Short mmCIF file of C-alpha atoms in Angstrom, two decimals:
data_model
loop_
_atom_site.label_atom_id
_atom_site.label_comp_id
_atom_site.label_asym_id
_atom_site.label_seq_id
_atom_site.Cartn_x
_atom_site.Cartn_y
_atom_site.Cartn_z
CA MET A 1 -21.97 -29.58 -12.87
CA GLY A 2 -18.44 -29.65 -11.66
CA TYR A 3 -14.84 -29.67 -12.63
CA ARG A 4 -13.49 -33.11 -13.23
CA ARG A 5 -9.79 -33.37 -13.31
CA VAL A 6 -8.04 -35.03 -16.20
CA ASP A 7 -4.85 -36.98 -15.86
CA MET A 8 -2.24 -34.73 -17.36
CA THR A 9 0.98 -36.48 -16.58
CA SER A 10 1.18 -38.04 -20.03
CA ALA A 11 -0.11 -35.18 -22.18
CA ALA A 12 2.55 -33.04 -23.80
CA PRO A 13 0.89 -29.61 -23.52
CA PRO A 14 -1.19 -29.17 -20.38
CA LEU A 15 -4.84 -29.91 -20.86
CA ALA A 16 -7.62 -27.81 -19.48
CA ARG A 17 -9.89 -29.10 -16.78
CA THR A 18 -12.80 -31.11 -18.02
CA VAL A 19 -15.97 -29.35 -17.10
CA VAL A 20 -19.57 -30.38 -17.23
CA LEU A 21 -21.77 -27.32 -17.07
CA GLU A 22 -25.50 -27.69 -16.80
CA PHE A 23 -27.48 -24.55 -16.23
CA GLN A 24 -31.12 -23.97 -16.33
CA ALA A 25 -33.14 -20.96 -15.41
CA ASP A 26 -35.57 -21.14 -12.50
CA LEU A 27 -33.66 -23.86 -10.71
CA SER A 28 -35.26 -25.55 -7.76
CA THR A 29 -33.81 -24.83 -4.34
CA ALA A 30 -32.37 -28.35 -4.27
CA ALA A 31 -30.55 -27.74 -7.55
CA ARG A 32 -29.29 -24.37 -6.32
CA SER A 33 -28.03 -25.95 -3.11
CA ARG A 34 -26.20 -28.57 -5.12
CA LEU A 35 -24.51 -25.90 -7.22
CA ALA A 36 -23.58 -23.98 -4.08
CA ARG A 37 -22.21 -27.13 -2.44
CA ASN A 38 -20.17 -27.92 -5.55
CA ASP A 39 -18.82 -24.39 -5.50
CA VAL A 40 -17.58 -24.85 -1.93
CA LEU A 41 -16.08 -28.29 -2.66
CA GLU A 42 -14.35 -27.08 -5.83
CA GLY A 43 -13.08 -24.07 -3.94
CA LEU A 44 -11.58 -26.30 -1.26
CA ARG A 45 -9.97 -28.43 -3.97
CA LEU A 46 -8.27 -25.30 -5.30
CA TRP A 47 -6.76 -24.55 -1.87
CA ARG A 48 -3.31 -24.23 -3.37
CA LEU A 49 -4.50 -21.34 -5.53
CA ALA A 50 -6.21 -19.71 -2.54
CA TRP A 51 -3.07 -20.13 -0.47
CA THR A 52 -0.83 -18.65 -3.17
CA LEU A 53 -3.15 -15.69 -3.78
CA GLY A 54 -3.49 -14.92 -0.07
CA TRP A 55 0.24 -15.17 0.44
CA LEU A 56 0.94 -12.98 -2.60
CA ASP A 57 -1.44 -10.34 -1.25
CA ILE A 58 0.72 -10.05 1.85
CA ARG A 59 3.98 -10.21 -0.02
CA LEU A 60 3.01 -7.58 -2.57
CA ARG A 61 1.61 -5.28 0.10
CA TYR A 62 5.03 -5.19 1.78
CA ARG A 63 7.12 -5.47 -1.34
CA GLY A 64 10.34 -3.50 -1.18
CA SER A 65 10.29 -3.07 2.58
CA MET A 66 13.14 -4.72 4.43
CA LEU A 67 11.11 -6.16 7.28
CA GLY A 68 8.19 -7.12 5.08
CA PRO A 69 5.09 -8.24 6.93
CA PHE A 70 6.95 -7.95 10.23
CA TRP A 71 6.09 -4.26 10.05
CA LEU A 72 2.68 -5.51 11.15
CA THR A 73 4.25 -7.15 14.17
CA ILE A 74 6.13 -3.99 15.08
CA SER A 75 3.14 -1.69 14.73
CA THR A 76 0.98 -4.05 16.80
CA GLY A 77 3.74 -4.23 19.40
CA VAL A 78 4.04 -0.46 19.65
CA MET A 79 0.28 -0.13 19.91
CA VAL A 80 0.05 -2.72 22.70
CA LEU A 81 2.88 -1.00 24.56
CA ALA A 82 1.34 2.46 24.29
CA LEU A 83 -2.20 1.34 25.11
CA GLY A 84 -0.90 -0.90 27.87
CA ALA A 85 1.05 1.85 29.63
CA LEU A 86 -1.89 4.24 29.38
CA TYR A 87 -4.74 1.97 30.31
CA ALA A 88 -2.95 0.13 33.11
CA ARG A 89 -2.75 3.56 34.74
CA LEU A 90 -6.33 4.56 33.87
CA PHE A 91 -7.70 1.28 35.15
CA ARG A 92 -5.24 1.20 38.08
CA MET A 93 -4.04 -2.24 37.17
CA GLU A 94 -0.66 -3.94 37.46
CA ALA A 95 1.18 -4.05 34.13
CA ARG A 96 1.96 -7.73 34.72
CA GLU A 97 -1.74 -8.41 35.04
CA TYR A 98 -2.96 -6.11 32.27
CA LEU A 99 -0.39 -6.29 29.48
CA PRO A 100 -0.68 -10.02 28.64
CA PHE A 101 -4.46 -9.60 28.55
CA LEU A 102 -4.22 -6.54 26.33
CA ALA A 103 -1.65 -8.05 23.93
CA LEU A 104 -3.81 -11.13 23.42
CA SER A 105 -7.08 -9.20 23.11
CA GLN A 106 -5.67 -6.60 20.78
CA VAL A 107 -4.14 -9.15 18.39
CA LEU A 108 -7.30 -11.27 18.30
CA TRP A 109 -9.48 -8.20 17.80
CA ALA A 110 -7.22 -6.97 15.01
CA TYR A 111 -7.88 -10.25 13.23
CA MET A 112 -11.64 -9.94 13.67
CA SER A 113 -11.87 -6.35 12.49
CA THR A 114 -9.48 -6.85 9.55
CA LEU A 115 -11.41 -9.90 8.45
CA VAL A 116 -14.73 -8.08 8.58
CA SER A 117 -13.45 -5.13 6.60
CA GLU A 118 -11.56 -7.21 4.03
CA ALA A 119 -14.50 -9.58 3.65
CA CYS A 120 -16.35 -6.71 1.98
CA THR A 121 -13.95 -6.61 -0.97
CA THR A 122 -13.58 -10.38 -1.37
CA PHE A 123 -15.43 -10.54 -4.66
CA THR A 124 -15.10 -6.99 -5.96
CA LEU A 125 -11.29 -7.20 -5.87
CA ALA A 126 -11.42 -10.38 -7.95
CA GLU A 127 -13.67 -8.79 -10.58
CA GLY A 128 -11.24 -9.32 -13.45
CA VAL A 129 -10.89 -13.02 -12.76
CA ILE A 130 -14.56 -13.61 -12.05
CA ARG A 131 -15.53 -12.08 -15.38
CA SER A 132 -13.00 -13.91 -17.50
CA VAL A 133 -12.92 -17.46 -16.23
CA ARG A 134 -15.29 -19.74 -14.38
CA MET A 135 -14.02 -20.09 -10.84
CA PRO A 136 -15.63 -21.39 -7.71
CA MET A 137 -16.53 -18.28 -5.71
CA PHE A 138 -15.42 -20.01 -2.54
CA VAL A 139 -11.78 -19.73 -3.64
CA PHE A 140 -11.94 -15.98 -3.08
CA ALA A 141 -13.34 -16.46 0.41
CA LEU A 142 -10.46 -18.83 1.17
CA ARG A 143 -8.01 -16.27 -0.19
CA THR A 144 -9.28 -13.60 2.23
CA LEU A 145 -9.11 -16.10 5.09
CA VAL A 146 -5.54 -17.14 4.23
CA ARG A 147 -4.43 -13.51 3.98
CA ASP A 148 -5.89 -12.60 7.36
CA LEU A 149 -4.63 -15.74 9.08
CA LEU A 150 -1.13 -14.93 7.84
CA VAL A 151 -1.40 -11.44 9.32
CA LEU A 152 -2.60 -13.00 12.58
CA ALA A 153 0.37 -15.37 12.56
CA HIS A 154 2.76 -12.41 12.32
CA ASN A 155 1.05 -10.64 15.18
CA VAL A 156 1.18 -13.71 17.39
CA VAL A 157 4.85 -12.82 17.91
CA VAL A 158 3.71 -9.83 20.01
CA ILE A 159 1.68 -12.12 22.27
CA LEU A 160 4.62 -14.48 22.66
CA VAL A 161 7.01 -11.66 23.57
CA VAL A 162 4.66 -10.13 26.14
CA PHE A 163 3.88 -13.53 27.65
CA ALA A 164 7.60 -14.27 27.87
CA ILE A 165 8.38 -10.94 29.58
CA TYR A 166 5.71 -11.41 32.25
CA ASP A 167 6.11 -15.16 32.38
CA ALA A 168 2.38 -15.51 31.80
CA TRP A 169 2.41 -18.87 30.05
CA PRO A 170 -0.90 -20.67 30.13
CA GLY A 171 -0.99 -24.34 31.08
CA TRP A 172 -2.15 -27.25 28.98
CA GLY A 173 -5.64 -25.85 29.27
CA ALA A 174 -4.67 -23.53 26.43
CA LEU A 175 -5.20 -26.46 24.08
CA MET A 176 -8.90 -25.77 24.48
CA VAL A 177 -8.23 -22.93 22.06
CA ILE A 178 -8.38 -25.43 19.21
CA PRO A 179 -12.19 -25.82 19.06
CA GLY A 180 -12.43 -22.05 19.38
CA LEU A 181 -10.12 -21.50 16.43
CA ALA A 182 -12.01 -24.09 14.38
CA LEU A 183 -15.20 -22.12 15.02
CA TRP A 184 -13.39 -18.94 14.01
CA ILE A 185 -12.33 -20.37 10.67
CA CYS A 186 -15.85 -21.55 9.99
CA ASP A 187 -17.35 -18.18 10.84
CA SER A 188 -14.66 -16.28 8.97
CA LEU A 189 -15.49 -18.11 5.76
CA ALA A 190 -19.22 -17.64 6.22
CA LEU A 191 -18.82 -13.94 6.95
CA THR A 192 -16.50 -13.47 3.99
CA VAL A 193 -19.00 -15.00 1.59
CA LEU A 194 -21.94 -13.08 3.09
CA LEU A 195 -20.30 -9.66 3.34
CA GLY A 196 -18.36 -10.13 0.10
CA GLY A 197 -21.58 -10.87 -1.77
CA LEU A 198 -23.66 -8.16 -0.11
CA CYS A 199 -20.98 -5.55 -0.66
CA ALA A 200 -20.72 -6.52 -4.33
CA ARG A 201 -24.44 -5.88 -4.69
CA PHE A 202 -24.84 -2.88 -2.39
CA ARG A 203 -21.84 -0.62 -2.52
CA ASP A 204 -22.82 1.45 0.51
CA ILE A 205 -22.48 -1.42 2.98
CA ILE A 206 -18.73 -1.04 3.52
CA PRO A 207 -18.91 2.18 5.57
CA ILE A 208 -21.84 0.76 7.57
CA VAL A 209 -19.84 -2.36 8.40
CA ASN A 210 -16.77 -0.36 9.36
CA SER A 211 -18.64 1.93 11.72
CA LEU A 212 -20.40 -1.06 13.30
CA MET A 213 -17.02 -2.63 14.00
CA GLN A 214 -15.83 0.66 15.48
CA ILE A 215 -18.75 0.56 17.92
CA GLY A 216 -18.08 -3.14 18.50
CA PHE A 217 -14.55 -2.33 19.63
CA PHE A 218 -15.82 -0.14 22.45
CA VAL A 219 -18.72 -2.29 23.64
CA THR A 220 -16.68 -5.49 23.57
CA PRO A 221 -14.17 -6.14 26.36
CA VAL A 222 -11.04 -5.81 24.22
CA ILE A 223 -9.08 -3.21 26.17
CA TRP A 224 -11.20 -3.44 29.31
CA LYS A 225 -11.83 -6.57 31.31
CA PRO A 226 -15.28 -8.15 31.63
CA ALA A 227 -14.95 -8.07 35.43
CA GLN A 228 -14.82 -4.26 35.34
CA LEU A 229 -18.46 -4.28 34.29
CA GLY A 230 -19.43 -5.65 37.70
CA GLU A 231 -22.96 -7.03 37.92
CA TYR A 232 -23.72 -6.08 34.31
CA ALA A 233 -21.15 -8.59 33.04
CA VAL A 234 -23.93 -11.20 32.86
CA TYR A 235 -25.31 -9.46 29.80
CA LEU A 236 -22.02 -9.69 27.88
CA PRO A 237 -22.81 -13.06 26.21
CA LEU A 238 -25.56 -11.25 24.28
CA ASN A 239 -22.79 -9.58 22.30
CA PRO A 240 -21.71 -12.06 19.59
CA LEU A 241 -18.31 -10.40 19.31
CA TYR A 242 -17.71 -11.06 23.01
CA ASP A 243 -18.64 -14.75 22.74
CA LEU A 244 -16.45 -15.30 19.73
CA LEU A 245 -13.53 -13.41 21.23
CA GLU A 246 -13.85 -15.33 24.47
CA VAL A 247 -13.85 -18.87 22.97
CA VAL A 248 -10.29 -18.21 21.82
CA ARG A 249 -9.08 -15.76 24.48
CA GLY A 250 -10.46 -17.57 27.55
CA PRO A 251 -8.42 -20.77 27.24
CA ILE A 252 -5.18 -18.86 26.60
CA LEU A 253 -5.74 -16.70 29.69
CA GLY A 254 -6.32 -19.91 31.63
CA GLU A 255 -9.93 -19.10 32.42
CA PRO A 256 -12.39 -21.96 32.94
CA LEU A 257 -14.69 -22.74 30.01
CA SER A 258 -17.94 -20.86 30.22
CA ALA A 259 -20.97 -22.80 29.02
CA LEU A 260 -22.84 -19.57 28.42
CA VAL A 261 -20.09 -18.14 26.23
CA TRP A 262 -19.92 -21.30 24.16
CA LEU A 263 -23.69 -21.47 23.88
CA GLY A 264 -23.74 -17.89 22.65
CA ALA A 265 -20.86 -18.50 20.23
CA LEU A 266 -22.53 -21.59 18.78
CA VAL A 267 -25.94 -19.96 18.44
CA PHE A 268 -24.56 -16.86 16.75
CA SER A 269 -22.32 -18.96 14.48
CA GLY A 270 -25.28 -21.14 13.58
CA LEU A 271 -27.31 -18.09 12.64
CA LEU A 272 -24.46 -16.63 10.62
CA CYS A 273 -23.82 -19.86 8.70
CA THR A 274 -27.52 -20.39 8.00
CA ALA A 275 -27.93 -16.84 6.75
CA THR A 276 -24.83 -17.16 4.61
CA TRP A 277 -25.95 -20.43 3.08
CA ALA A 278 -29.41 -19.07 2.28
CA PHE A 279 -27.77 -16.04 0.70
CA PHE A 280 -25.09 -17.98 -1.18
CA ILE A 281 -27.62 -20.38 -2.73
CA ARG A 282 -29.41 -17.41 -4.30
CA ALA A 283 -26.49 -15.10 -4.97
CA ARG A 284 -23.80 -17.46 -6.28
CA GLY A 285 -24.95 -17.37 -9.91
CA ARG A 286 -25.51 -13.62 -9.77
CA LEU A 287 -22.11 -12.62 -8.41
CA ALA A 288 -20.57 -12.40 -11.89
CA PHE A 289 -23.22 -9.79 -12.76
CA TRP A 290 -22.69 -7.81 -9.58
CA VAL A 291 -18.94 -7.36 -9.36
CA MET B 1 -11.04 -40.35 -19.51
CA GLN B 2 -12.48 -37.66 -21.69
CA THR B 3 -16.10 -37.12 -22.47
CA GLU B 4 -17.31 -36.32 -25.94
CA ALA B 5 -17.31 -32.54 -26.28
CA ARG B 6 -20.67 -30.95 -26.90
CA ILE B 7 -22.53 -27.70 -26.39
CA ASP B 8 -26.29 -27.35 -26.23
CA VAL B 9 -27.95 -23.99 -25.83
CA GLU B 10 -31.72 -23.75 -25.64
CA ALA B 11 -33.71 -20.51 -25.58
CA VAL B 12 -31.11 -18.74 -23.49
CA SER B 13 -31.60 -15.18 -22.33
CA VAL B 14 -29.12 -13.20 -20.28
CA SER B 15 -29.93 -9.76 -18.96
CA PHE B 16 -27.82 -7.35 -17.01
CA PRO B 17 -29.58 -5.53 -14.25
CA LEU B 18 -28.45 -1.93 -14.36
CA TYR B 19 -27.05 -1.10 -10.97
CA HIS B 20 -26.19 2.45 -11.79
CA GLY B 21 -26.77 5.11 -9.23
CA SER B 22 -29.47 4.37 -6.72
CA ALA B 23 -29.92 0.63 -7.39
CA ARG B 24 -26.46 0.10 -5.92
CA SER B 25 -27.53 1.61 -2.66
CA LEU B 26 -28.82 -0.42 0.26
CA LYS B 27 -30.38 2.72 1.72
CA LYS B 28 -32.55 3.31 -1.34
CA THR B 29 -33.55 -0.35 -1.53
CA VAL B 30 -34.58 -0.45 2.11
CA ALA B 31 -36.41 2.83 1.76
CA ALA B 32 -38.24 1.51 -1.31
CA ALA B 33 -39.20 -1.68 0.54
CA ALA B 34 -40.38 0.28 3.56
CA THR B 35 -42.62 2.49 1.48
CA GLY B 36 -43.95 -0.49 -0.45
CA ARG B 37 -42.33 0.53 -3.70
CA LEU B 38 -40.11 -2.52 -4.03
CA GLY B 39 -42.65 -4.70 -5.82
CA GLN B 40 -43.23 -2.11 -8.42
CA ASP B 41 -39.52 -1.47 -8.57
CA ARG B 42 -38.81 -5.09 -9.39
CA GLN B 43 -41.16 -5.14 -12.32
CA HIS B 44 -39.88 -1.90 -13.68
CA ARG B 45 -36.25 -2.64 -12.99
CA VAL B 46 -34.07 -1.46 -15.81
CA VAL B 47 -32.33 -4.41 -17.40
CA VAL B 48 -30.24 -4.65 -20.52
CA ARG B 49 -31.04 -7.77 -22.42
CA ALA B 50 -27.68 -8.97 -23.70
CA LEU B 51 -28.95 -12.27 -25.11
CA ALA B 52 -32.51 -13.11 -26.03
CA ASP B 53 -33.82 -16.52 -26.93
CA VAL B 54 -30.54 -17.87 -28.30
CA GLY B 55 -30.40 -21.53 -29.19
CA PHE B 56 -27.98 -23.82 -31.04
CA SER B 57 -26.09 -27.07 -30.65
CA LEU B 58 -22.46 -27.87 -31.40
CA ARG B 59 -20.85 -31.26 -31.68
CA SER B 60 -17.28 -32.43 -32.01
CA GLY B 61 -15.75 -31.00 -35.20
CA ASP B 62 -17.90 -27.87 -35.28
CA ARG B 63 -16.19 -24.51 -35.87
CA LEU B 64 -18.54 -21.68 -35.07
CA GLY B 65 -17.94 -18.01 -35.83
CA LEU B 66 -19.91 -15.31 -34.06
CA ILE B 67 -20.33 -12.07 -35.98
CA GLY B 68 -22.30 -8.93 -35.41
CA SER B 69 -21.76 -5.32 -34.50
CA ASN B 70 -20.38 -4.15 -31.18
CA GLY B 71 -22.82 -4.83 -28.39
CA ALA B 72 -24.58 -7.59 -30.33
CA GLY B 73 -23.91 -10.06 -27.50
CA LYS B 74 -20.92 -11.97 -28.86
CA THR B 75 -18.77 -11.69 -25.74
CA THR B 76 -21.74 -12.29 -23.46
CA LEU B 77 -22.48 -15.49 -25.37
CA LEU B 78 -18.86 -16.61 -24.97
CA ARG B 79 -19.00 -15.88 -21.25
CA THR B 80 -22.26 -17.80 -20.96
CA LEU B 81 -20.71 -20.80 -22.71
CA ALA B 82 -17.71 -20.56 -20.38
CA GLY B 83 -20.04 -20.74 -17.39
CA ILE B 84 -19.22 -17.25 -16.16
CA TYR B 85 -22.71 -15.87 -16.66
CA GLU B 86 -25.51 -18.17 -15.68
CA PRO B 87 -28.58 -17.57 -17.84
CA VAL B 88 -31.78 -16.15 -16.40
CA MET B 89 -33.85 -18.05 -18.95
CA GLY B 90 -33.30 -21.19 -20.95
CA ARG B 91 -30.74 -23.96 -20.63
CA VAL B 92 -27.01 -24.23 -21.28
CA SER B 93 -25.23 -27.55 -21.28
CA VAL B 94 -21.51 -27.79 -21.98
CA HIS B 95 -19.48 -30.98 -21.76
CA GLY B 96 -15.72 -31.13 -22.21
CA SER B 97 -12.65 -29.25 -21.11
CA ILE B 98 -12.94 -25.53 -21.80
CA ASN B 99 -10.40 -22.84 -22.39
CA ALA B 100 -11.89 -19.39 -22.75
CA LEU B 101 -9.51 -16.84 -24.25
CA LEU B 102 -11.34 -13.77 -23.05
CA ASP B 103 -8.82 -11.72 -21.14
CA PRO B 104 -5.17 -11.78 -22.24
CA THR B 105 -3.95 -10.63 -18.85
CA LEU B 106 -6.12 -12.96 -16.78
CA GLY B 107 -4.89 -13.10 -13.21
CA MET B 108 -1.57 -11.52 -14.13
CA ASN B 109 0.13 -9.38 -11.58
CA ILE B 110 2.48 -6.68 -12.82
CA ASP B 111 4.57 -6.80 -9.65
CA MET B 112 5.44 -10.45 -10.05
CA ASN B 113 7.99 -11.80 -12.47
CA GLY B 114 7.18 -13.81 -15.56
CA ARG B 115 7.91 -17.16 -13.97
CA GLU B 116 5.64 -16.49 -10.99
CA ASN B 117 2.87 -15.34 -13.29
CA ILE B 118 3.14 -18.53 -15.29
CA GLU B 119 2.86 -20.61 -12.13
CA LEU B 120 -0.08 -18.55 -10.95
CA ARG B 121 -1.91 -19.14 -14.22
CA GLY B 122 -1.24 -22.83 -13.86
CA LEU B 123 -2.91 -22.72 -10.45
CA TYR B 124 -5.87 -20.79 -11.85
CA ASN B 125 -6.30 -23.55 -14.37
CA GLY B 126 -6.12 -26.18 -11.67
CA LEU B 127 -3.03 -27.79 -13.18
CA PRO B 128 -1.10 -30.15 -10.93
CA ARG B 129 2.28 -28.93 -9.72
CA SER B 130 4.07 -31.53 -11.81
CA VAL B 131 3.16 -29.90 -15.12
CA LEU B 132 4.11 -26.37 -14.06
CA PRO B 133 7.79 -26.54 -15.08
CA ARG B 134 6.78 -27.76 -18.53
CA LEU B 135 4.21 -24.98 -18.79
CA ALA B 136 6.84 -22.39 -17.82
CA GLN B 137 9.31 -23.74 -20.36
CA ASP B 138 6.76 -23.84 -23.15
CA VAL B 139 5.54 -20.31 -22.48
CA ALA B 140 8.99 -18.79 -22.01
CA GLU B 141 10.22 -20.29 -25.24
CA PHE B 142 7.31 -19.07 -27.26
CA ALA B 143 7.12 -15.59 -25.73
CA GLU B 144 10.90 -15.11 -26.20
CA LEU B 145 11.22 -13.46 -22.84
CA GLY B 146 14.80 -14.55 -22.23
CA ASP B 147 16.21 -12.91 -19.11
CA PHE B 148 13.01 -10.94 -18.60
CA LEU B 149 11.39 -14.12 -17.33
CA ASP B 150 12.81 -13.33 -13.90
CA LEU B 151 11.88 -9.64 -13.94
CA PRO B 152 8.56 -8.12 -12.85
CA ILE B 153 6.04 -7.78 -15.66
CA LYS B 154 5.84 -4.04 -15.20
CA THR B 155 9.32 -3.78 -16.72
CA TYR B 156 8.07 -5.47 -19.89
CA SER B 157 7.26 -3.68 -23.10
CA ALA B 158 3.63 -3.78 -24.21
CA GLY B 159 4.59 -6.31 -26.87
CA MET B 160 6.17 -8.62 -24.33
CA VAL B 161 3.06 -8.56 -22.17
CA VAL B 162 0.94 -9.45 -25.19
CA ARG B 163 3.30 -12.31 -26.08
CA LEU B 164 3.27 -13.64 -22.53
CA GLY B 165 -0.52 -13.45 -22.30
CA PHE B 166 -0.94 -15.10 -25.65
CA ALA B 167 1.56 -17.85 -24.87
CA LEU B 168 -0.12 -18.59 -21.54
CA ALA B 169 -3.61 -18.64 -22.99
CA THR B 170 -2.60 -20.96 -25.80
CA ALA B 171 -0.44 -23.27 -23.69
CA ILE B 172 -3.53 -25.10 -22.59
CA ARG B 173 -5.14 -27.50 -25.01
CA PRO B 174 -8.88 -27.77 -24.42
CA GLN B 175 -11.61 -29.73 -26.14
CA ILE B 176 -13.69 -26.60 -26.40
CA LEU B 177 -11.93 -23.38 -27.34
CA LEU B 178 -13.79 -20.12 -26.83
CA MET B 179 -11.99 -17.13 -28.32
CA ASP B 180 -12.65 -13.43 -28.22
CA GLU B 181 -11.01 -11.24 -30.81
CA TRP B 182 -8.34 -9.67 -28.60
CA PHE B 183 -5.69 -12.19 -29.60
CA LEU B 184 -5.82 -11.12 -33.21
CA ALA B 185 -4.03 -7.92 -32.21
CA GLY B 186 -0.25 -7.71 -32.17
CA ASP B 187 2.65 -6.73 -34.35
CA ALA B 188 3.01 -8.36 -37.73
CA THR B 189 6.04 -10.58 -37.08
CA PHE B 190 4.50 -11.87 -33.89
CA MET B 191 1.18 -12.45 -35.60
CA GLU B 192 2.79 -14.82 -38.08
CA LYS B 193 4.24 -16.91 -35.28
CA ALA B 194 1.13 -16.59 -33.16
CA ARG B 195 -1.01 -17.80 -35.99
CA HIS B 196 0.89 -21.08 -36.21
CA ARG B 197 0.51 -21.69 -32.52
CA LEU B 198 -3.13 -20.71 -32.49
CA GLU B 199 -3.87 -22.92 -35.47
CA ALA B 200 -2.35 -25.86 -33.63
CA VAL B 201 -4.61 -25.23 -30.64
CA VAL B 202 -7.62 -24.74 -32.89
CA ARG B 203 -6.87 -27.98 -34.76
CA GLY B 204 -6.52 -29.80 -31.44
CA ALA B 205 -9.85 -28.57 -30.17
CA ASP B 206 -13.02 -30.49 -30.85
CA ILE B 207 -15.18 -27.40 -30.84
CA LEU B 208 -14.23 -23.82 -31.65
CA VAL B 209 -16.35 -20.79 -30.93
CA LEU B 210 -14.80 -17.60 -32.22
CA SER B 211 -16.09 -14.08 -31.85
CA THR B 212 -14.60 -11.55 -34.22
CA HIS B 213 -15.02 -8.72 -36.68
CA ALA B 214 -12.28 -10.14 -38.89
CA LEU B 215 -14.36 -11.87 -41.52
CA GLU B 216 -11.30 -13.36 -43.24
CA ILE B 217 -10.46 -15.32 -40.10
CA VAL B 218 -14.03 -16.56 -39.92
CA ARG B 219 -13.87 -17.64 -43.56
CA THR B 220 -10.62 -19.56 -42.97
CA TRP B 221 -11.49 -21.28 -39.73
CA CYS B 222 -15.22 -21.56 -39.32
CA THR B 223 -17.67 -24.00 -40.86
CA ARG B 224 -20.71 -22.32 -39.40
CA VAL B 225 -21.58 -18.74 -38.55
CA ILE B 226 -24.11 -17.22 -36.20
CA TRP B 227 -24.94 -13.60 -36.85
CA LEU B 228 -26.07 -11.85 -33.69
CA GLU B 229 -27.98 -8.62 -33.63
CA GLN B 230 -29.08 -6.99 -30.39
CA GLY B 231 -28.76 -10.24 -28.52
CA ARG B 232 -30.82 -12.28 -30.96
CA ILE B 233 -29.75 -14.71 -33.63
CA LYS B 234 -30.35 -12.95 -36.92
CA ALA B 235 -28.99 -15.75 -39.06
CA ASP B 236 -27.39 -19.13 -38.53
CA GLY B 237 -25.89 -21.28 -41.28
CA PRO B 238 -22.86 -22.22 -43.38
CA THR B 239 -20.04 -19.68 -43.36
CA ASP B 240 -20.22 -18.47 -46.99
CA GLU B 241 -23.95 -17.99 -47.00
CA ILE B 242 -24.10 -15.96 -43.76
CA LEU B 243 -20.99 -13.94 -44.55
CA SER B 244 -22.37 -12.86 -47.94
CA ALA B 245 -25.63 -11.77 -46.33
CA TYR B 246 -23.69 -9.90 -43.62
CA ILE B 247 -21.44 -8.14 -46.10
CA ALA B 248 -24.42 -7.30 -48.30
CA GLN B 249 -26.17 -5.64 -45.39
CA ALA B 250 -23.04 -3.78 -44.33
CA ASN B 251 -22.66 -2.44 -47.88
CA SER B 252 -26.27 -1.39 -48.21
CA ALA B 253 -26.08 0.38 -44.87
CA ALA B 254 -23.00 2.26 -46.03
#
């Protein structure tokens, strides 16, 4: 099964995609895996659609406002400023030491928590499309990713401004952020498929997920620094949110790579991707019935 | 390179699990599993059987009409052929390019203008960027949108939205055309024009599957009719024969 593309440059009216559909009940796991793999590949091939949909989501959300998505930047900036002034005092830290850390952490955390909460509606929001045309489900995961990456890109301005004010530029070591970001994209897609599917099936998961992320915000060093935990900081890598935050945040703050953090990040990502794949193989064909 | 269009359906059943109320809840499911009720729950799960043991084959040139009362499974069968619903029993095999006219407003966004919506539909259909301008021109001409093409769809009249949806859906020429009855609605002057366009698409398609209550349309276009009743095939045969039986039953019931 798959979508094979037809050459359309010569045809007068556009032709539809040529499709070969082969379904059978009680498929073997191998056959299900093949269908799931095709879904992912076809989804990637439709990246232009995913990009357009994700971009439209942002544009339509801020339609009619003069600053558009830069409202996000401003609200993040105000939040960082307010939190920064307050917590630098509470923690008795220098603003020049604390604010760059906070700006970076806050923006990265905002991405993580937005992604988790928007992952839940990945498939349910696309109900109309899913029920009226055959689409690779992976396209909708890509759409959520694109939307949240665009929001992140707008918020990055806050980091740049704060870093410029305190002259806190990281060195070339910051390039080590690239493998971290690659891992993020991988995990984001896996989480979107997993949560999107589970939330389509079980409608009471969304509040559970949101309150878990709320707890995650406090137990993860987002506004406080790992060093403040003293001797207990060694247990931090057991928190997957910490590991994943640190693989991107560490290099930008110019901290040396921590093997333990990366080990944790890779193990947790491996578990997430395996769970997602096992789920997707079973759930892919059922999603149209669930949404 | 195009493959020969064909559809083979063997003993297909599609059921909808009913996720009303408690079945939607993770809490209830976990609680049921914890108390050992899940196994029993699975066997006694309430499902609506939308299609039961449906089988037929279509080859190039076939024009199939699906008739039956509301809830007989016509739309579910179309969705199964389009690959939207994957069957829980049996086998479905469809070869060829498909266009399923199921939802006139597929993927449309009322906040975007006509032109953007046309491009979006092109992307949904996986069309390369190079054909998009031609698609936009074709659709705009047919739908007679004029200056409204650059205005958001929410400023359109209901008729304009119908015209745009219809023009978009019929701008794509598939080998296999699956049609639900929605497109037969519309004002009379538009219907005349729409019919010409639709007929061209139907003629261009190798296989037509049409679901409708409008028996006259079936008589004009279809060479074969499947009469569905409660998800099962009640009768399958040449158009005239099945239609007479269907009308006879409708009359005797009335």
